[in-house]
Amino acid sequence: MSTANSTKLHVIYGDGSLGLQGTNFDYIFSYERGGLESLVQNGKEWLYRVPKPTFWRATTDNDRGNHFAERAAMWLGTDQFLPCVKVAIAVNGQPIPLPIAPENNRYSDHEFATTVTITYTYETLTVPKTLVTTAYQVAADGAIQITARITGQPDLPELPVFGVRFIMPTPATQYTYTGLSGETYPDRLAGGVPGTYTITGLPVTPYLTPQENGMHMRTQDVAITRTTVLNNADPRQDPFVLRLTALDHPFAFSCLPYTAEELENATHKEELPLPRRTVLTIAGAVRGVGGIDSWGADVTAPYHISGETDHQLSFRVESVESD
Amino acid sequence: MKPDIHWLDDPEVFRVNQLPAHSDHPFYGNYDELLHKKSRYIQSLDGEWAFNFAATPADRDREFYQPDFDAQQYDTIAVPGHIELNDYGQIQYINTLYPWEGKQFRRPAYSMGQDRPETGTFSDGEDNSVGMYRKTFTLNESLQNQRVIIQFLGVERAMYVWLNGHFIGYAEDSFTPSEFDLTPYLTSGENLLAVAVFKHSTASYLEDQDMFRFSGIFRSVNLIAKPELHLEDLTIRPIPDENLESGNLNLTLNLSAATAPLSGSVTVTVFDHAGHAWVHQTVEAHETVTFTDLPFDQIHLWDHHHPYLYQLQIQLLDAAGNLMEVIPYRFGFRRVEIKDHVLLLNNDRLVLNGVNRHEWNDQTGRAITLADMRADMQTFHDNHINAVRTCHYPDQIPWYDMCDDEGIYMMAETNLETHGTWQKMGAVEPSYNVPGSLPQWQAAVLDRAKSNYETFKNHTAILFWSLGNESYAGEDIQAMNTYYKTVDPDRLTHYEGVCRNRKYTATISDVESMMYAAPKDIANYLEKDPQKPFLNCEFMHDMGNSLGGLADYMNLIQAYPSYAGGFIWDFIDQALLVPDEITKQPVLRYGGDFDDRHSDYEFSGDGLLFADRTPKPAMQEVRYEYGQFD
């Protein structure tokens, strides 16, 4: 199989997926799974399951106290079960019909492009429903620009968070980001000191009951380092790194060993599973945590995320050359 | 006198044979002891005590205090410590409702009518466990042949004390010192001290603080000898003049002698940091010795940034000129007042960047150590915290010394909370509120105020006397306010609960205090010609991942001169480090984790620190925001 043309993407028009290859990268965009199924950089797989838009945060004590979790509960189901309803592909900027057999019979194993965009459309399980898209625009050098967008609808409840959640096969050994020090939220970030910070491991803030934690607001970029893979034929343990960089606006992120749902279900941290994955959430909108009290006072208005307006975030994903 | 089990039921019995509360001054036999802070007159009884536990009063060993009682089957327990953390009684955390919720029907004595004393409610209580403590001791040589008292620094919640089979006394009020005279019953050989500690009494109604509900001797126990001439009580009143550049010092000393008539001399000196002696006077000893308006023609003021303390030293000599006692005390000049509805310290507007602090250690509960206190003080410093509310009881004495030394403004709270008697499931329902205006409950709460005042009155750091927490308002709390204002013209009173019963607004609390008011509601109060400065006795409920919006409160500081800041709720999570039942690894547990019901579960996890004293991420926000007004 040829990947000799480093200025162009090698496109594999598969029967259940679209493969994109280039120097040191292999991507598989699944039609069945509704997202990017494989993101291999330098031979290392970065994805455990397809990334999906994310809407839920593990209920904080304040969320519980002011019943936000109840008002927003339909976002929990959507976060857990989000169905993909459409896949659209554009090659070199031109939309093409979904290239599954027999449509893809006209291609060969020597197909190249300068840019390919795969757009997944999801339909929320809310009442009313709305549409959410995640577009992956892949450049010839392998850089992926991801844009996620939710369309607001009248009467949709406020969102706990809006972003994209990546689940990586093994736990990160560290991550480095440029943003604010410490754990920050929109209504608790004045004390965050701008800088570049390296966090060892995947610390979970040990709140008495597991809940939303570890958010980092106003981030320019975050680089995740892992040393292990699940590939049985790859025993090496040298570090490898994936970097995500904000486009247009800084993003917020958390990098934890658990999903919001795993945190949600635990009443103590010792009930959480052994850390096995890396759960990276890149968020474009984060609800404040509040603090006036824990039995009813709402987060103040500027820190709500309306379900009635559109929200969007954009960032680039690329590998970092190992030293 | 014979002890009576029914004292547990009677709100009018709360101290029997207890010595009067007095100032917390240390005293030493000579200057070398002073230098090493080791007084020959003190003998610690901390350590292993013999112990037996009874689940109910009916099950207790009635003769356990007798020297000939066979206590061979008794266990040992560490003093200080909580009975429940030694696994005799069930650990329980509950917030506002009483710990017997759903298990015992109770009403406070006389709350349902003057003919309803509720006799038996605690003395027959099925939930009223009893700790029977026995300790044998021999007096150290340096305590022999003198007057000797016993001092319990903290016992929850009602105790009967015997020595060598003789009944000594009874005490309530878990968080202030309880002292009894042992002199008549001491022997030069081995003595047997016996203490029966009941988990519940009418004091339980007054101690409904939001915390783990423990019982036992949880602070230190000391034997204290009084030399021939002894300083019983000391009142220090340093008063800056109007110009704050000079001042006067007033001292009142109450002395006692082992043998009448009282004689000897009293020498008082006051040094500044430079070693200059501002005062050096010797007078004849009397039962009361006063020094009035000792002049300081220039003074260093005490505040958060410059906690300047003068060193007072008192020396007592007997008639033959032998040194009896040396008493050191540090004090500062400062003036706290309200002018034009603005809170002022030394004529500057005072903004409280405070926290509420429970005494807590994740392994020993409320039996905390000096190391815990020092760590907390360091955390204050690192994060621009300038004030502390001793929620909701008096703390251990060294904490007040540290606050004097470090310039931490204190709201010294009386040990009082009756939350469950007036608020149920969030609704104000005071039909059986105590103390309310019930005459039978007034003396008990006044005594709590008196113990708080008398013990801590000389601490410069204390700017406010707080009448208690969340106990509604009535004649009895009004009487507490009157008491504090009468005995102490130099400090302010604080009480939040009056906002639940506005009838007493004019007569309770010098400040308008609320808890968890939203910034816009505070602004609303401050816009409407406030008659008192406003402070948050509790705000920013830092439960779990919280503390969002602190800036909205800080913004009130510049907008409203009558806004005085407040105390974040709270400083440290209350949770207990115990072995996980599955992995055996140490894990932090909270209410409900001990099968304790009714419980308020994780509601005790509201600290800026986790229970192991590591800071929560929100601390950087406190450091930044408080730092803006430090």
PDB file of C-alpha atoms in Angstrom, chain B residues 414-581:
ATOM      1  CA  THR B 414     -20.316  30.630  72.411  1.00  0.00           C
ATOM      2  CA  ASN B 415     -21.016  26.912  72.497  1.00  0.00           C
ATOM      3  CA  LEU B 416     -24.625  27.113  71.450  1.00  0.00           C
ATOM      4  CA  GLU B 417     -26.690  25.768  68.599  1.00  0.00           C
ATOM      5  CA  THR B 418     -30.284  24.614  68.841  1.00  0.00           C
ATOM      6  CA  HIS B 419     -30.949  24.277  65.137  1.00  0.00           C
ATOM      7  CA  GLY B 420     -33.332  21.355  65.310  1.00  0.00           C
ATOM      8  CA  THR B 421     -35.641  23.142  67.734  1.00  0.00           C
ATOM      9  CA  TRP B 422     -36.638  25.838  65.263  1.00  0.00           C
ATOM     10  CA  GLN B 423     -35.909  24.695  61.732  1.00  0.00           C
ATOM     11  CA  LYS B 424     -37.116  21.486  60.168  1.00  0.00           C
ATOM     12  CA  MET B 425     -36.510  20.468  56.571  1.00  0.00           C
ATOM     13  CA  GLY B 426     -35.495  24.021  55.797  1.00  0.00           C
ATOM     14  CA  ALA B 427     -38.623  25.657  57.176  1.00  0.00           C
ATOM     15  CA  VAL B 428     -38.593  27.970  60.177  1.00  0.00           C
ATOM     16  CA  GLU B 429     -40.756  26.217  62.783  1.00  0.00           C
ATOM     17  CA  PRO B 430     -39.840  27.456  66.267  1.00  0.00           C
ATOM     18  CA  SER B 431     -42.753  25.952  68.197  1.00  0.00           C
ATOM     19  CA  TYR B 432     -40.411  24.195  70.609  1.00  0.00           C
ATOM     20  CA  ASN B 433     -37.385  26.402  70.288  1.00  0.00           C
ATOM     21  CA  VAL B 434     -34.894  26.553  73.104  1.00  0.00           C
ATOM     22  CA  PRO B 435     -33.555  28.599  74.717  1.00  0.00           C
ATOM     23  CA  GLY B 436     -36.150  30.964  73.266  1.00  0.00           C
ATOM     24  CA  SER B 437     -37.675  32.909  76.100  1.00  0.00           C
ATOM     25  CA  LEU B 438     -37.955  29.975  78.467  1.00  0.00           C
ATOM     26  CA  PRO B 439     -36.732  31.029  81.922  1.00  0.00           C
ATOM     27  CA  GLN B 440     -35.480  27.529  82.749  1.00  0.00           C
ATOM     28  CA  TRP B 441     -32.991  27.623  79.898  1.00  0.00           C
ATOM     29  CA  GLN B 442     -31.594  31.098  80.406  1.00  0.00           C
ATOM     30  CA  ALA B 443     -29.050  30.359  83.113  1.00  0.00           C
ATOM     31  CA  ALA B 444     -27.482  27.589  81.059  1.00  0.00           C
ATOM     32  CA  VAL B 445     -26.891  29.754  78.011  1.00  0.00           C
ATOM     33  CA  LEU B 446     -25.722  32.666  80.139  1.00  0.00           C
ATOM     34  CA  ASP B 447     -23.264  30.344  81.794  1.00  0.00           C
ATOM     35  CA  ARG B 448     -21.956  29.338  78.385  1.00  0.00           C
ATOM     36  CA  ALA B 449     -21.487  32.999  77.526  1.00  0.00           C
ATOM     37  CA  LYS B 450     -19.750  33.604  80.830  1.00  0.00           C
ATOM     38  CA  SER B 451     -17.389  30.673  80.392  1.00  0.00           C
ATOM     39  CA  ASN B 452     -16.517  31.900  76.919  1.00  0.00           C
ATOM     40  CA  TYR B 453     -15.941  35.461  78.057  1.00  0.00           C
ATOM     41  CA  GLU B 454     -14.093  34.697  81.268  1.00  0.00           C
ATOM     42  CA  THR B 455     -11.766  32.182  79.664  1.00  0.00           C
ATOM     43  CA  PHE B 456     -10.803  34.177  76.605  1.00  0.00           C
ATOM     44  CA  LYS B 457     -11.363  37.787  77.595  1.00  0.00           C
ATOM     45  CA  ASN B 458      -7.704  38.748  77.414  1.00  0.00           C
ATOM     46  CA  HIS B 459      -7.150  37.706  73.815  1.00  0.00           C
ATOM     47  CA  THR B 460      -6.481  40.729  71.685  1.00  0.00           C
ATOM     48  CA  ALA B 461      -7.455  38.780  68.578  1.00  0.00           C
ATOM     49  CA  ILE B 462     -11.081  38.532  69.656  1.00  0.00           C
ATOM     50  CA  LEU B 463     -13.050  41.365  68.099  1.00  0.00           C
ATOM     51  CA  PHE B 464     -16.498  39.795  68.345  1.00  0.00           C
ATOM     52  CA  TRP B 465     -18.308  37.719  70.898  1.00  0.00           C
ATOM     53  CA  SER B 466     -20.713  35.533  69.003  1.00  0.00           C
ATOM     54  CA  LEU B 467     -23.763  34.469  70.974  1.00  0.00           C
ATOM     55  CA  GLY B 468     -23.911  31.130  69.221  1.00  0.00           C
ATOM     56  CA  ASN B 469     -25.137  29.733  65.967  1.00  0.00           C
ATOM     57  CA  GLU B 470     -28.577  29.155  64.500  1.00  0.00           C
ATOM     58  CA  SER B 471     -30.597  29.086  67.687  1.00  0.00           C
ATOM     59  CA  TYR B 472     -33.416  31.493  66.707  1.00  0.00           C
ATOM     60  CA  ALA B 473     -33.883  34.464  69.028  1.00  0.00           C
ATOM     61  CA  GLY B 474     -35.688  35.247  72.240  1.00  0.00           C
ATOM     62  CA  GLU B 475     -35.253  36.685  75.682  1.00  0.00           C
ATOM     63  CA  ASP B 476     -32.513  34.233  76.610  1.00  0.00           C
ATOM     64  CA  ILE B 477     -30.216  35.084  73.743  1.00  0.00           C
ATOM     65  CA  GLN B 478     -31.012  38.720  74.318  1.00  0.00           C
ATOM     66  CA  ALA B 479     -29.765  38.221  77.857  1.00  0.00           C
ATOM     67  CA  MET B 480     -26.537  36.774  76.465  1.00  0.00           C
ATOM     68  CA  ASN B 481     -26.083  39.904  74.358  1.00  0.00           C
ATOM     69  CA  THR B 482     -26.683  42.065  77.419  1.00  0.00           C
ATOM     70  CA  TYR B 483     -24.188  40.009  79.376  1.00  0.00           C
ATOM     71  CA  TYR B 484     -21.405  40.425  76.837  1.00  0.00           C
ATOM     72  CA  LYS B 485     -22.089  44.133  76.424  1.00  0.00           C
ATOM     73  CA  THR B 486     -22.033  44.581  80.176  1.00  0.00           C
ATOM     74  CA  VAL B 487     -18.808  42.773  80.917  1.00  0.00           C
ATOM     75  CA  ASP B 488     -16.958  43.869  77.820  1.00  0.00           C
ATOM     76  CA  PRO B 489     -17.370  47.404  76.517  1.00  0.00           C
ATOM     77  CA  ASP B 490     -14.410  46.976  74.152  1.00  0.00           C
ATOM     78  CA  ARG B 491     -15.759  44.379  71.768  1.00  0.00           C
ATOM     79  CA  LEU B 492     -18.756  43.844  69.508  1.00  0.00           C
ATOM     80  CA  THR B 493     -21.448  41.234  69.723  1.00  0.00           C
ATOM     81  CA  HIS B 494     -22.503  39.057  66.842  1.00  0.00           C
ATOM     82  CA  TYR B 495     -25.511  36.860  66.291  1.00  0.00           C
ATOM     83  CA  GLU B 496     -27.038  35.802  63.022  1.00  0.00           C
ATOM     84  CA  GLY B 497     -30.159  34.128  64.351  1.00  0.00           C
ATOM     85  CA  VAL B 498     -31.851  37.418  65.102  1.00  0.00           C
ATOM     86  CA  CYS B 499     -32.580  37.738  61.390  1.00  0.00           C
ATOM     87  CA  ARG B 500     -35.041  34.889  61.949  1.00  0.00           C
ATOM     88  CA  ASN B 501     -36.900  36.835  64.598  1.00  0.00           C
ATOM     89  CA  ARG B 502     -36.713  40.555  63.924  1.00  0.00           C
ATOM     90  CA  LYS B 503     -38.372  41.472  67.187  1.00  0.00           C
ATOM     91  CA  TYR B 504     -34.908  41.456  68.753  1.00  0.00           C
ATOM     92  CA  THR B 505     -33.018  43.342  66.042  1.00  0.00           C
ATOM     93  CA  ALA B 506     -32.367  46.340  68.275  1.00  0.00           C
ATOM     94  CA  THR B 507     -31.156  44.329  71.254  1.00  0.00           C
ATOM     95  CA  ILE B 508     -29.201  41.461  69.769  1.00  0.00           C
ATOM     96  CA  SER B 509     -26.001  41.798  67.735  1.00  0.00           C
ATOM     97  CA  ASP B 510     -24.033  44.909  66.880  1.00  0.00           C
ATOM     98  CA  VAL B 511     -23.744  43.762  63.286  1.00  0.00           C
ATOM     99  CA  GLU B 512     -26.240  42.637  60.692  1.00  0.00           C
ATOM    100  CA  SER B 513     -25.162  39.100  60.071  1.00  0.00           C
ATOM    101  CA  MET B 514     -26.537  36.644  57.600  1.00  0.00           C
ATOM    102  CA  MET B 515     -25.496  33.371  56.159  1.00  0.00           C
ATOM    103  CA  TYR B 516     -25.538  32.434  52.493  1.00  0.00           C
ATOM    104  CA  ALA B 517     -27.191  35.647  51.381  1.00  0.00           C
ATOM    105  CA  ALA B 518     -26.773  36.173  47.639  1.00  0.00           C
ATOM    106  CA  PRO B 519     -24.635  39.166  46.677  1.00  0.00           C
ATOM    107  CA  LYS B 520     -27.618  40.971  45.193  1.00  0.00           C
ATOM    108  CA  ASP B 521     -29.570  40.557  48.425  1.00  0.00           C
ATOM    109  CA  ILE B 522     -26.694  41.943  50.429  1.00  0.00           C
ATOM    110  CA  ALA B 523     -26.452  44.873  48.043  1.00  0.00           C
ATOM    111  CA  ASN B 524     -30.165  45.376  48.518  1.00  0.00           C
ATOM    112  CA  TYR B 525     -29.739  45.588  52.294  1.00  0.00           C
ATOM    113  CA  LEU B 526     -26.795  47.944  51.976  1.00  0.00           C
ATOM    114  CA  GLU B 527     -28.649  50.220  49.571  1.00  0.00           C
ATOM    115  CA  LYS B 528     -31.446  50.830  52.077  1.00  0.00           C
ATOM    116  CA  ASP B 529     -29.798  52.913  54.788  1.00  0.00           C
ATOM    117  CA  PRO B 530     -28.367  50.020  56.781  1.00  0.00           C
ATOM    118  CA  GLN B 531     -28.508  50.509  60.546  1.00  0.00           C
ATOM    119  CA  LYS B 532     -25.729  48.020  61.176  1.00  0.00           C
ATOM    120  CA  PRO B 533     -22.691  46.999  59.180  1.00  0.00           C
ATOM    121  CA  PHE B 534     -23.254  43.778  57.296  1.00  0.00           C
ATOM    122  CA  LEU B 535     -21.129  40.686  57.539  1.00  0.00           C
ATOM    123  CA  ASN B 536     -21.514  37.137  56.328  1.00  0.00           C
ATOM    124  CA  CYS B 537     -21.027  34.859  59.282  1.00  0.00           C
ATOM    125  CA  GLU B 538     -21.112  32.095  56.680  1.00  0.00           C
ATOM    126  CA  PHE B 539     -20.861  32.427  52.918  1.00  0.00           C
ATOM    127  CA  MET B 540     -19.452  30.581  49.892  1.00  0.00           C
ATOM    128  CA  HIS B 541     -20.538  27.094  50.863  1.00  0.00           C
ATOM    129  CA  ASP B 542     -17.507  25.147  49.696  1.00  0.00           C
ATOM    130  CA  MET B 543     -19.127  21.733  49.511  1.00  0.00           C
ATOM    131  CA  GLY B 544     -17.375  19.530  46.993  1.00  0.00           C
ATOM    132  CA  ASN B 545     -16.511  21.370  43.803  1.00  0.00           C
ATOM    133  CA  SER B 546     -17.799  24.832  44.657  1.00  0.00           C
ATOM    134  CA  LEU B 547     -16.664  28.362  45.516  1.00  0.00           C
ATOM    135  CA  GLY B 548     -17.835  29.799  42.209  1.00  0.00           C
ATOM    136  CA  GLY B 549     -18.682  33.485  42.319  1.00  0.00           C
ATOM    137  CA  LEU B 550     -16.498  34.646  45.187  1.00  0.00           C
ATOM    138  CA  ALA B 551     -15.703  37.748  43.143  1.00  0.00           C
ATOM    139  CA  ASP B 552     -19.349  38.830  43.381  1.00  0.00           C
ATOM    140  CA  TYR B 553     -18.942  39.135  47.152  1.00  0.00           C
ATOM    141  CA  MET B 554     -15.572  40.835  46.911  1.00  0.00           C
ATOM    142  CA  ASN B 555     -17.124  43.426  44.616  1.00  0.00           C
ATOM    143  CA  LEU B 556     -19.391  44.510  47.469  1.00  0.00           C
ATOM    144  CA  ILE B 557     -16.366  45.720  49.410  1.00  0.00           C
ATOM    145  CA  GLN B 558     -15.676  48.681  47.206  1.00  0.00           C
ATOM    146  CA  ALA B 559     -19.328  49.393  46.539  1.00  0.00           C
ATOM    147  CA  TYR B 560     -20.495  49.571  50.161  1.00  0.00           C
ATOM    148  CA  PRO B 561     -18.527  50.909  53.132  1.00  0.00           C
ATOM    149  CA  SER B 562     -20.887  49.101  55.518  1.00  0.00           C
ATOM    150  CA  TYR B 563     -20.004  45.746  54.011  1.00  0.00           C
ATOM    151  CA  ALA B 564     -17.514  44.037  56.304  1.00  0.00           C
ATOM    152  CA  GLY B 565     -16.752  40.823  54.425  1.00  0.00           C
ATOM    153  CA  GLY B 566     -17.278  37.508  56.084  1.00  0.00           C
ATOM    154  CA  PHE B 567     -16.327  33.971  56.860  1.00  0.00           C
ATOM    155  CA  ILE B 568     -16.275  31.283  54.176  1.00  0.00           C
ATOM    156  CA  TRP B 569     -18.021  28.051  55.064  1.00  0.00           C
ATOM    157  CA  ASP B 570     -15.773  26.359  55.939  1.00  0.00           C
ATOM    158  CA  PHE B 571     -12.139  25.604  56.524  1.00  0.00           C
ATOM    159  CA  ILE B 572     -11.812  21.832  56.500  1.00  0.00           C
ATOM    160  CA  ASP B 573     -13.947  18.899  55.412  1.00  0.00           C
ATOM    161  CA  GLN B 574     -15.195  16.757  58.253  1.00  0.00           C
ATOM    162  CA  ALA B 575     -14.539  13.192  57.156  1.00  0.00           C
ATOM    163  CA  LEU B 576     -12.919  10.237  58.866  1.00  0.00           C
ATOM    164  CA  LEU B 577     -10.008   8.183  57.634  1.00  0.00           C
ATOM    165  CA  VAL B 578     -10.882   4.537  58.197  1.00  0.00           C
ATOM    166  CA  PRO B 579      -9.891   1.239  56.575  1.00  0.00           C
ATOM    167  CA  ASP B 580     -11.961   0.334  53.529  1.00  0.00           C
ATOM    168  CA  GLU B 581     -14.006  -2.747  54.366  1.00  0.00           C
TER     169      GLU B 581
END
